[in-house]
Amino acid sequence: MLSSGQSLAQFRIVRMLGEGGMGQVYLADDQNLHRQVALKVLSPEFVGDMERLERFQREAKTAAQISHPHVMAIYDLSVAPDPASGRDLSFIVMEYVKGRSLSEYLKGRSGDLAAVARQAEKIASGLAAAHKINVVHRDIKADNILVDEDDQPKILDFGLAKPLDPVSFGEKQGGTQTVSRELTKAGKIMGTVSYMSPEQIRGEAVDTRSDIFSFGVLLYRMATGEFPFAATTEVSTLAKILESRHESPRVKNDAVPPEMERIIDKCLQKDANDRYQDTRDLVVDLRNLRRQYDSGVTDRVSTVTDRPTESRRNFFVSLGWKQIVLIMFVLSLAWAFIMSRSRPDGSGSGSQAIAGENALAILSFDNKTGDATLDWLQTGLPEILLTDLSQDPSVNLISRQRILDNLNEAERKQMGEGSHEAWTEAAKGMGATTVLTGSYYKLGNRIRIDARLEDLATGKILLGEKVVGDDPFGLVDSLTDKIAASLNLRHPVDARSVATYTSSSPEAYRKYLEGMELFSSQLHDQAIAKFNEAIAIDSTFALPYMRIGMASAFQSKMQVGAHYLALAKKFQDKLPPREQTLLDIYADIWLNRKFNDAFAKMEAMVRSYPDDYEARTIYGILINEFQQDTTKAFAQFDSVLATNPGFQMALGYLAEQNARYGHYDVALEHIGRIKKSHPESPLPYRLAADVYRRMLKISEAITEYQTLLSKHPEETDALVNLSFLYIRKRDFRAAEEALESYRTAAANDPYKLEEYWDDKAILVDWSGRFNTALQYQFERLNQARRTGDSMHVVNALNSIANRQEQLGRIDSSLYYYELADSWTVSTQISSYPIQLVAADPKNEPKARPLFKADVSNFRSRIPSDLWPIADALEEIFEAHCAVDTARLIKGLRAIIDVQKERGSSNIRELGYTLIANGQYKEGRELLEQFVSGKHESSSGYYYPMNLYMLGKASEGLGENQDAVKYYTEMLSYWGTPEVELKEIKDARARLAKLTS
């Protein structure tokens, strides 16, 4: 044993840190490098024990391979003479971690589950680093993890670790040593047994999944303070691990959230095949859980269904900037419907009774003033009361609108003129225990509000209150205090006035409510106008800033949306708590581009309202889109529609999904239900037009858009869609007239004018006016630059670059791709590096660092569900560098496999590549969908180009008659082009040869 002050090689011993079966660990000063280290010294009596020495050396060599901030670093493995006896001592030089064991760290922190989530994620990431190089620790436990002074955990003691090979629990491969024998060894402690996996106990081969089981034991103990398989003896503990299911951690600690319970359960499965198969998946789930705590939103309630943890396929249908737009669209779609009514009564809906003694229904207030300008208070007063009372989590609020939403169409009509008794009965059916109604009167310049709070079980009036004043907000605050006292609320209502988290101006609030009515009907331009009126009255009013940001994002005006969200953040203290969380999510998307964070917070918030039909619909959408579990997703929608048959979001999504899978009758049935429930909504006409287009009923689709325009003239995007439908009918004059009507309606809106010039280019391509189309694309770029929106600019520049490439102007093409790259944000993968190597593989030295930086930024900010896109793009990049057509085809197939959507541009590119590579049959099958059927292209460039490639494929297959047909149709459009493309010349030559 070494003493303080002695030297071993260049290390001066400070003190002993600990002792184990293999030897001692000392704190020492490294005299050469002037740093403190930990020395693990093999006991002298084991120097001649080759098994012990081999294990000791293996620990050092194995651990030294792992480089990770949460794994103790190994600096050296050496031998030096004992300063006392002169005998050689083997020792490991390790990082010195000044801290305490995880067991000590967790004492006094049993209630801090946020700390548990943070530490668990870090420990799992260190374990994943070991598993990545095929190293299994085999002794994960709390005493083998130290937490330093900065609260950073370090995994240590790889004394049992081995490279991943089929090995038994014994120390030598092929040995017969058993667990029973291990338990007889000196120094074997109960804790180690408690962490063992079933396969370790049985003496079977172990792999990384054994460590995952041990980690599950550790996480269970961190969350509950107890072992999952605790027993009085070691043998009983082993039996429990092998045979018994662990008790739910929430029984031990009811604060454990369902997501943490699910992670623990998955780690502790008896069969290794049922656990996490890759530690990186465990890290991802823990990271999402930790982010929920960081966001302040946790899921203390059970989720509607368990979220699968296996790798989830993503649903995004294109590359680069389009991915980001679609991420935003899905998130926007979800939250648009949550916020469409801006009512804080999200505690639940449907036929289920609301639990708790404080379930309050707030109905409308009657206008008794005779002043129509005060009509807005009929719904405005309940809205303000809902906002005010919603700050108390102990009261469940039910709005008048929510009661209506729960009724079918006939019942809603009856309620339109319904009596007080009818409304109270409907509220009681929603689980309300009390109901608030009232009237308001005008007394000179002042307002008097009469409010009545009624106990629905007894009919007793709990509160009859009259308040008088000139400030509606002050009156509502006064009412809120009295209602809270009458209901004996467990938590005091926020002492702040409702004006402090809305607006100081009732008139501004009125404009905001008017805007929300338009917003809920998806009439975004009109809604934005009302929100701006509210801001003109009160420039510090955060809610309309946030709504303009959201509405702009829904219209793909990303830069405008980001600007208004930034303004909302400036005044976010004037938002109710729930809206602050929503703003935080949107800021992560559009301002900070932290998509991982936004997604985690969104998931958590949806789970916080498990009984709300809006939240459940969103949950179903995410299940379907991210997890590709249609059965589970549709079950959510069925549940929603069972209690709210006319809920527009669920019906609309079901209609779109059924149309996507060809179930057109079902889709049209859902659309019909929307029309009946929401006769003023533009949504069903858009959906119906799309269904008819897919059914190849072009005339019916045109009729739907015409009807939409007659009912909603402001829906000018319908004119663009009409133009494309007219192209499908080859009525180019009608298509142009629709576009010109769109331009007139666009006035000086750069976003709409950008769309106009892009569509004009598509239209003139049909007659081979390629130079004219290029000029139109430059006009489009001018408008995109006016928007100041980087995504629009990138898209316009890429279109110009693509067109230059089509015209054979490669240098010009690369110039515009590079220009687009300068506008690309960190969450986009630029086209430029791939185009560089596609044009010339010699450009690889310039392209590779650009591409690697793009991919790295993409992965750092985008949910891991999207990483397969980056993987596929890497394959395509490498294929171009190596001029490897087979690899290029593989990369394109990978992109398409990620998409799971027919009709995409990547399928077209794959078809072209296959035909160019002589794989005519498959290439033709892919391209045929683009010249007929629901995926028929409306592009004046790609439709004729598809015909050309189909002609080549048909020739290659010896089907010359089909080739003649394809070439003839192609040249009917491009017979007199502005530019004689090489494909046009080749088609003419091939056609002449085939018909000579």
PDB file of N, CA and C in Angstrom, residues 100 194 260 300 325 375 395 455 527 593 685-686 793 884:
ATOM      1  N   ARG A 100     -18.602  13.128  -6.327  1.00  0.00           N
ATOM      2  CA  ARG A 100     -19.147  12.092  -5.461  1.00  0.00           C
ATOM      3  C   ARG A 100     -19.886  11.077  -6.312  1.00  0.00           C
ATOM      4  N   SER A 194     -28.098  -6.646  -7.993  1.00  0.00           N
ATOM      5  CA  SER A 194     -29.376  -5.979  -8.273  1.00  0.00           C
ATOM      6  C   SER A 194     -29.433  -5.373  -9.671  1.00  0.00           C
ATOM      7  N   MET A 260     -41.252   8.796 -18.720  1.00  0.00           N
ATOM      8  CA  MET A 260     -40.134   8.187 -18.006  1.00  0.00           C
ATOM      9  C   MET A 260     -40.461   6.738 -17.653  1.00  0.00           C
ATOM     10  N   ARG A 300     -47.656  14.783 -16.560  1.00  0.00           N
ATOM     11  CA  ARG A 300     -48.030  14.068 -15.348  1.00  0.00           C
ATOM     12  C   ARG A 300     -49.284  13.240 -15.549  1.00  0.00           C
ATOM     13  N   VAL A 325     -40.140  23.754 -44.719  1.00  0.00           N
ATOM     14  CA  VAL A 325     -41.492  24.285 -44.890  1.00  0.00           C
ATOM     15  C   VAL A 325     -42.509  23.267 -44.403  1.00  0.00           C
ATOM     16  N   ASP A 375     -72.091  44.917 -28.651  1.00  0.00           N
ATOM     17  CA  ASP A 375     -72.443  43.505 -28.845  1.00  0.00           C
ATOM     18  C   ASP A 375     -71.250  42.581 -28.616  1.00  0.00           C
ATOM     19  N   VAL A 395     -59.508  24.787 -11.447  1.00  0.00           N
ATOM     20  CA  VAL A 395     -60.850  24.931 -12.000  1.00  0.00           C
ATOM     21  C   VAL A 395     -60.864  24.443 -13.440  1.00  0.00           C
ATOM     22  N   ASP A 455     -75.338  26.554  -8.878  1.00  0.00           N
ATOM     23  CA  ASP A 455     -74.973  25.156  -8.619  1.00  0.00           C
ATOM     24  C   ASP A 455     -75.970  24.275  -9.360  1.00  0.00           C
ATOM     25  N   ALA A 527     -57.938  38.312 -41.053  1.00  0.00           N
ATOM     26  CA  ALA A 527     -57.567  38.219 -39.641  1.00  0.00           C
ATOM     27  C   ALA A 527     -56.371  39.116 -39.342  1.00  0.00           C
ATOM     28  N   ARG A 593     -34.849  28.224 -34.992  1.00  0.00           N
ATOM     29  CA  ARG A 593     -34.703  27.024 -35.829  1.00  0.00           C
ATOM     30  C   ARG A 593     -34.191  25.840 -35.006  1.00  0.00           C
ATOM     31  N   TYR A 685     -64.264  22.901 -49.948  1.00  0.00           N
ATOM     32  CA  TYR A 685     -64.192  23.096 -51.404  1.00  0.00           C
ATOM     33  C   TYR A 685     -62.787  22.803 -51.916  1.00  0.00           C
ATOM     34  N   ARG A 686     -61.777  23.225 -51.146  1.00  0.00           N
ATOM     35  CA  ARG A 686     -60.403  22.899 -51.528  1.00  0.00           C
ATOM     36  C   ARG A 686     -60.190  21.387 -51.519  1.00  0.00           C
ATOM     37  N   VAL A 793     -36.223  33.195 -51.677  1.00  0.00           N
ATOM     38  CA  VAL A 793     -35.104  33.580 -52.532  1.00  0.00           C
ATOM     39  C   VAL A 793     -34.334  32.337 -52.977  1.00  0.00           C
ATOM     40  N   ASP A 884     -20.396   6.989 -59.841  1.00  0.00           N
ATOM     41  CA  ASP A 884     -20.913   5.642 -59.618  1.00  0.00           C
ATOM     42  C   ASP A 884     -22.430   5.667 -59.809  1.00  0.00           C
TER      43      ASP A 884
END
